[in-house]
XYZ file of C-alpha atoms in Angstrom:
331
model
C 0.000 0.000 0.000
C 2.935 2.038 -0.063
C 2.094 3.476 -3.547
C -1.643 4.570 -2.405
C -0.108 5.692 0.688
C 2.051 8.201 -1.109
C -0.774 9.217 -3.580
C -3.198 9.815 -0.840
C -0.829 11.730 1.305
C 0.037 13.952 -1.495
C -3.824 14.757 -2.306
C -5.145 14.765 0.864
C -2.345 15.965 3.290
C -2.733 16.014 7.095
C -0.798 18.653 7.617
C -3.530 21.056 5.807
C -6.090 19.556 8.858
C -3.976 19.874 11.685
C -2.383 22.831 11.012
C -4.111 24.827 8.316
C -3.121 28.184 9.745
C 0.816 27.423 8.776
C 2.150 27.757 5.199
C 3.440 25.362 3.350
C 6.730 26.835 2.571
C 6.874 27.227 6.776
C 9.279 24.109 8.099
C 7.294 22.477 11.019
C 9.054 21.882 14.574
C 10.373 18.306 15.473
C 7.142 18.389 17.846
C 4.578 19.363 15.043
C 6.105 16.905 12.885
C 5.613 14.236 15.208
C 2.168 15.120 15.090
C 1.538 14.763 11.157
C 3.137 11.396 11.943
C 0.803 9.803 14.131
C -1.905 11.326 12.357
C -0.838 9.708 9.260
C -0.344 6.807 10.894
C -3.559 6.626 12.284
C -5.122 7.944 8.692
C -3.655 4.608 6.740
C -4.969 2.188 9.683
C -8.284 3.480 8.773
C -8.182 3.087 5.156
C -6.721 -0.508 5.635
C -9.842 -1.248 7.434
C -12.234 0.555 4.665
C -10.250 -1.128 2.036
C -10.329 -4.890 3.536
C -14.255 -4.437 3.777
C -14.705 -2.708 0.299
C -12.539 -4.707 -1.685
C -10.536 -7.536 -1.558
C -12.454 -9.168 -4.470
C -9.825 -11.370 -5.391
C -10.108 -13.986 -2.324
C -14.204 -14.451 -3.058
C -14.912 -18.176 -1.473
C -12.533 -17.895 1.342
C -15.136 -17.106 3.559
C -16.688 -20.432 2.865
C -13.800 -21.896 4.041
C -13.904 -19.925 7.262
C -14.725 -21.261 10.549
C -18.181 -20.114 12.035
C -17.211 -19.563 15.207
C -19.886 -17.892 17.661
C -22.460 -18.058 14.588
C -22.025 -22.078 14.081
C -22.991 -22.305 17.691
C -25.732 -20.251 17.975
C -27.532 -21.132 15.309
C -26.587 -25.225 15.063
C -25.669 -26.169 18.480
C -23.797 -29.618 18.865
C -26.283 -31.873 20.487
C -25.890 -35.612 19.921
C -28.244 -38.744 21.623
C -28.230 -39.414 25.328
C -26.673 -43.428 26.166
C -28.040 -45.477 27.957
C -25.770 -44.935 31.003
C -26.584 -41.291 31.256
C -30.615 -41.689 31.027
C -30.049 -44.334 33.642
C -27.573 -41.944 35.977
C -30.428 -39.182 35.049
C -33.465 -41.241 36.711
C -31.627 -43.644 39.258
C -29.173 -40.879 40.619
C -30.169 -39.996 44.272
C -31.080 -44.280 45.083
C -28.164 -46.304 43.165
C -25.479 -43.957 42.281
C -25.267 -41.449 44.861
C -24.414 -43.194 47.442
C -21.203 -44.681 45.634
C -20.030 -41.354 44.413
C -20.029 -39.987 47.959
C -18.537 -43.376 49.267
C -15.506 -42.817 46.684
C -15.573 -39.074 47.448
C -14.825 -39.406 51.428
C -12.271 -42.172 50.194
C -10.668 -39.457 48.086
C -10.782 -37.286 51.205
C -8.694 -39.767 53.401
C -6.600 -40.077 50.535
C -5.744 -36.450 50.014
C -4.685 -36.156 53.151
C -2.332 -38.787 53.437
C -0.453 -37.005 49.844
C 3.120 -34.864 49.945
C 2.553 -31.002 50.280
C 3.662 -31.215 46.443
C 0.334 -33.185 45.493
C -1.427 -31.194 47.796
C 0.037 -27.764 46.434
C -0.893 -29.072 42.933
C -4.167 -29.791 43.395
C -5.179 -27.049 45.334
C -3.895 -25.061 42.517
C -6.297 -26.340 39.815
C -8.739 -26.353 42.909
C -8.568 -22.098 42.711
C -8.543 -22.264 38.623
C -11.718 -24.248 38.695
C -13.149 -21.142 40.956
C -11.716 -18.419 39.224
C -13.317 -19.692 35.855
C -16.816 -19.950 37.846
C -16.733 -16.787 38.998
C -16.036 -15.318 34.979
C -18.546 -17.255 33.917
C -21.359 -17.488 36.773
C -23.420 -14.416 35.257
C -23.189 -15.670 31.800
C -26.621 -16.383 29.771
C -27.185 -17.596 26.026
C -27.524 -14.888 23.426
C -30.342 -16.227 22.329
C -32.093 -16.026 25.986
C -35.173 -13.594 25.946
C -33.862 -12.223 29.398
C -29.968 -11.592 28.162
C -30.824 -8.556 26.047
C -28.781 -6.039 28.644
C -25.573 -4.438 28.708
C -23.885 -6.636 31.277
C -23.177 -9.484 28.562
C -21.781 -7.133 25.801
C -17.911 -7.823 25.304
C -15.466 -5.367 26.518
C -12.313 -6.951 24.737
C -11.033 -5.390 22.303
C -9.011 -7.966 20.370
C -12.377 -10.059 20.999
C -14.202 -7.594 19.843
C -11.892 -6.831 16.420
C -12.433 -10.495 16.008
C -16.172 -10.501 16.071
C -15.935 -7.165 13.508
C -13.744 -9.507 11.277
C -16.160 -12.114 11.432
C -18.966 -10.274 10.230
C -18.706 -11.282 6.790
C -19.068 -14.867 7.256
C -21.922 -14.303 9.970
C -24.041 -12.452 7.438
C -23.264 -14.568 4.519
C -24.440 -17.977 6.256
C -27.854 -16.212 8.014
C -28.910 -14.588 4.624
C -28.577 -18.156 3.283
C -30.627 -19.852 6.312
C -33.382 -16.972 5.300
C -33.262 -17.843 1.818
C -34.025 -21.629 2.460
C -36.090 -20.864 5.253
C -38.290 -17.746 3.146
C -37.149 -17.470 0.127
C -35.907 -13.933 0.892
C -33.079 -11.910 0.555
C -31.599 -9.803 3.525
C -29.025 -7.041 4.032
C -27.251 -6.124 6.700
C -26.088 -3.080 8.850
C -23.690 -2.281 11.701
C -22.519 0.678 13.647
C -20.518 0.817 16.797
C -17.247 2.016 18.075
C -14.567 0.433 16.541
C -11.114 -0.290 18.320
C -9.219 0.005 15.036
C -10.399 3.344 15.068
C -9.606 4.688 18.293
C -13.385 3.995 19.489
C -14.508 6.325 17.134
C -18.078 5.552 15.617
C -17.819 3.095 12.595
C -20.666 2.044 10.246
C -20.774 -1.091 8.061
C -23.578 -2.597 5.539
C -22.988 -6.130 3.935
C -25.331 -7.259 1.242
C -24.890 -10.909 0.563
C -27.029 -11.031 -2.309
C -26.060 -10.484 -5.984
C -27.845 -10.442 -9.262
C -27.433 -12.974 -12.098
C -24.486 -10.381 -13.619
C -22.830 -10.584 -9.827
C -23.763 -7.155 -8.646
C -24.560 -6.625 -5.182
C -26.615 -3.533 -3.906
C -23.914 -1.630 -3.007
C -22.481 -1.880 -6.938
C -25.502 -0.922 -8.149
C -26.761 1.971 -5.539
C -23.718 3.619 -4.065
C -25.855 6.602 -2.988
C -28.472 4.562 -1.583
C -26.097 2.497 0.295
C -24.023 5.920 1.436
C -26.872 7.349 2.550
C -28.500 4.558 4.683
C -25.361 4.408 6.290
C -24.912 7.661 6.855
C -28.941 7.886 8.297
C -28.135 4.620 10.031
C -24.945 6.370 12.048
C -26.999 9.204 13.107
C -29.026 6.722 14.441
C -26.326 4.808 16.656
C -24.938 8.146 18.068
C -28.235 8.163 19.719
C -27.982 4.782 21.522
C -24.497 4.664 21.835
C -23.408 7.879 24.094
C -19.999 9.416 23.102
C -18.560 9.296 26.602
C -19.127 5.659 26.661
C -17.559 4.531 23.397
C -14.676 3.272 24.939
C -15.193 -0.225 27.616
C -12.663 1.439 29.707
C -13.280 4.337 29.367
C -13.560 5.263 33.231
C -10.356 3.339 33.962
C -8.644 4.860 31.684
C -9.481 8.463 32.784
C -8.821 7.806 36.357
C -4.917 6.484 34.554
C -4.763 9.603 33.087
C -5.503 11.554 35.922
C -2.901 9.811 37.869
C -0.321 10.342 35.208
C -0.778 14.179 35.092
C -1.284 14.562 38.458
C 2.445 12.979 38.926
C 3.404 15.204 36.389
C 2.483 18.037 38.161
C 4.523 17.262 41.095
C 7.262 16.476 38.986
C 7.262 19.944 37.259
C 6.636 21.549 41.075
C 9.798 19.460 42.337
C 11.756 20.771 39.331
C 10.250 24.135 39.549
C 11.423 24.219 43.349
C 14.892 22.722 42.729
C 15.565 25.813 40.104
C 14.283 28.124 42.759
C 16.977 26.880 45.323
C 19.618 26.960 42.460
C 18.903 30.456 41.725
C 19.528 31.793 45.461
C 22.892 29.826 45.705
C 23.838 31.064 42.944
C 22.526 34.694 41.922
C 25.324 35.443 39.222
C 25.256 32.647 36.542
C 22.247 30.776 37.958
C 19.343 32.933 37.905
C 18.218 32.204 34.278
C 17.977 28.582 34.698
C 14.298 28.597 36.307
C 13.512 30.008 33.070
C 14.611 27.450 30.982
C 12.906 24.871 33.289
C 9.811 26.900 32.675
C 10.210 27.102 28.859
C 10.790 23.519 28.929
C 7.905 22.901 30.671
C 5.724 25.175 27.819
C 7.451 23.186 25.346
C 6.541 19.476 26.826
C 2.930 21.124 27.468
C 2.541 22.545 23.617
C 3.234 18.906 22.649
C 0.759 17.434 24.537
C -1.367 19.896 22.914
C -0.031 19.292 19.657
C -1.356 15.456 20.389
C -4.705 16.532 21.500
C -5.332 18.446 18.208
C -3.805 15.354 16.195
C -6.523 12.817 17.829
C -8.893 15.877 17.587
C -9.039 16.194 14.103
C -8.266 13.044 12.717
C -11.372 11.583 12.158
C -12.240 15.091 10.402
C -9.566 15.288 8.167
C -10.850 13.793 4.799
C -14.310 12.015 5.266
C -14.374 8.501 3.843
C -17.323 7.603 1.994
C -19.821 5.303 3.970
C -18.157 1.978 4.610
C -19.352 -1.337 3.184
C -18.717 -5.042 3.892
C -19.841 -5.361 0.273
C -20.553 -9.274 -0.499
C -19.990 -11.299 2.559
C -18.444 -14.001 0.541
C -15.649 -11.371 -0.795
C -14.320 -11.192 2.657
């Protein structure tokens, strides 16, 4: 991409968002220029993204190939016939085979204690993963449960979560072909959500599995339509999806950034103090040196700024048109 990358940059430079109000012929600070970097950086993350959804035409059955992951399970759970043994442990339990397990268990007990601190260490061990793995999943409930529909089940991870986004394709692709079986129908899809490839910022999807006898899907044949559903169907999300909540962590994260600046407060009051004291030692050659502490200081503060505006306007720097999964099977 290294050939785009250098096109794009050259037609849509960041450098004319982030700092409009500086000429071009004006040679940027090592700080500002750090800034166009990460910006760009960020810039050609985003357009990976857009481009692996939108094109990528090339590779069209490998999502057939695909595992199903989360969808397989949902939708064709792995069941298989109960044996004899079990129906017979099922209704005899409590009379025939009780009584044996706990006879074995209090054998196991006498046992146990009788074992080297080693086997005992051990076994405690898997003892507390056995809990721990409890507890995570205790409050757990199938998607598919009428009384699951709340926000204490949604995933938090984001690596899970770029994996669910990545399996999107795939997920769409095999439901619009249960509904065709099933109906007869065809079906399109849409998403929007924050997306951790994109900083948490608000990202909007459509996938339209279905193609016409030439191979055109809807989002060949109706750009506009598709740009502007998505568009509509943003708007939409920003409503159930507040901005300060984007982010999983977002309160942990703030309460780490508070700590970090607050240390970095008393580091610059520490410094500030130590310059003081060097001054009144030394009132002939040392009395300008507070005031390069200070100007370092601005400088370390007009970077941080510099940052701020980078993350600031980078989602505003050159709008991408609506995104689109395009054919699931093109994934």
């Amino acid at each position: 991409m290294s050939g785009f990358k250098i096109a794009w940059f050259a037609q849509f430079p960041e450098r004319a968002v982030i700092y409009p109000d500086i000429p071009k012929d004006v040679e940027l600070t090592c700080e500002q220029q750090k800034v166009i970097e990460l910006a760009e950086e960020a810039r050609e993350a985003q357009l990976h993204t857009w481009f692996r959804w939108c094109v990528n035409k090339s590779k069209k059955n490998r999502s057939l190939k695909k595992k199903l992951t989360v969808f397989d399970n949902t939708l064709q759970p792995k069941r298989c016939a109960k044996s004899e043994a079990k129906i017979y442990s099922e209704l005899y339990y409590d009379e025939r085979i009780k009584p044996l397990v706990m006879a074995e268990q209090d054998a196991g007990n006498e046992l146990l204690e009788d074992e080297t601190e080693e086997i005992k260490a051990e076994i405690h061990e898997k003892y507390e993963e056995q809990l721990t793995h409890k507890k995570r999943t205790k409050h757990e409930k199938n998607i598919l449960d009428d009384d699951a529909d709340n926000n204490d089940n949604e995933e938090l991870d984001a690596e899970a979560i770029m994996q669910g986004i990545d399996d999107l394709p795939v997920i769409c692709q095999c439901f619009a072909k249960l509904v065709k079986q099933k109906t007869r129908f065809m079906v399109s899809f849409m998403f929007a959500g924050p997306d951790p490839r994109n900083d948490w910022d608000m990202t909007t999807l459509s996938c339209h599995p279905s193609e016409t006898p030439q191979g055109d899907s809807f989002a060949e044949l109706y750009q506009t339509a598709d740009s502007d559903f998505l568009a509509a169907f943003q708007l939409y999300a920003e409503q159930i999806f507040p901005g300060n909540k984007w982010k999983p962590d977002n309160k942990a994260e703030s309460s780490e950034i508070g700590g970090i600046a607050e240390e970095e407060s008393e580091e610059r009051e520490e410094d500030g103090e130590e310059c003081e004291e060097d001054g009144d030692k030394d009132e002939q050659g040392e009395e300008d040196e507070p005031n390069a502490q200070s100007t370092d200081v601005e400088e370390e503060s007009q970077l941080n700024v510099d940052e701020g505006e980078a993350n600031q306007y980078m989602e505003s720097a050159i709008p991408i048109p609506g995104a689109s999964l395009g054919d699931a099977s093109d994934a």
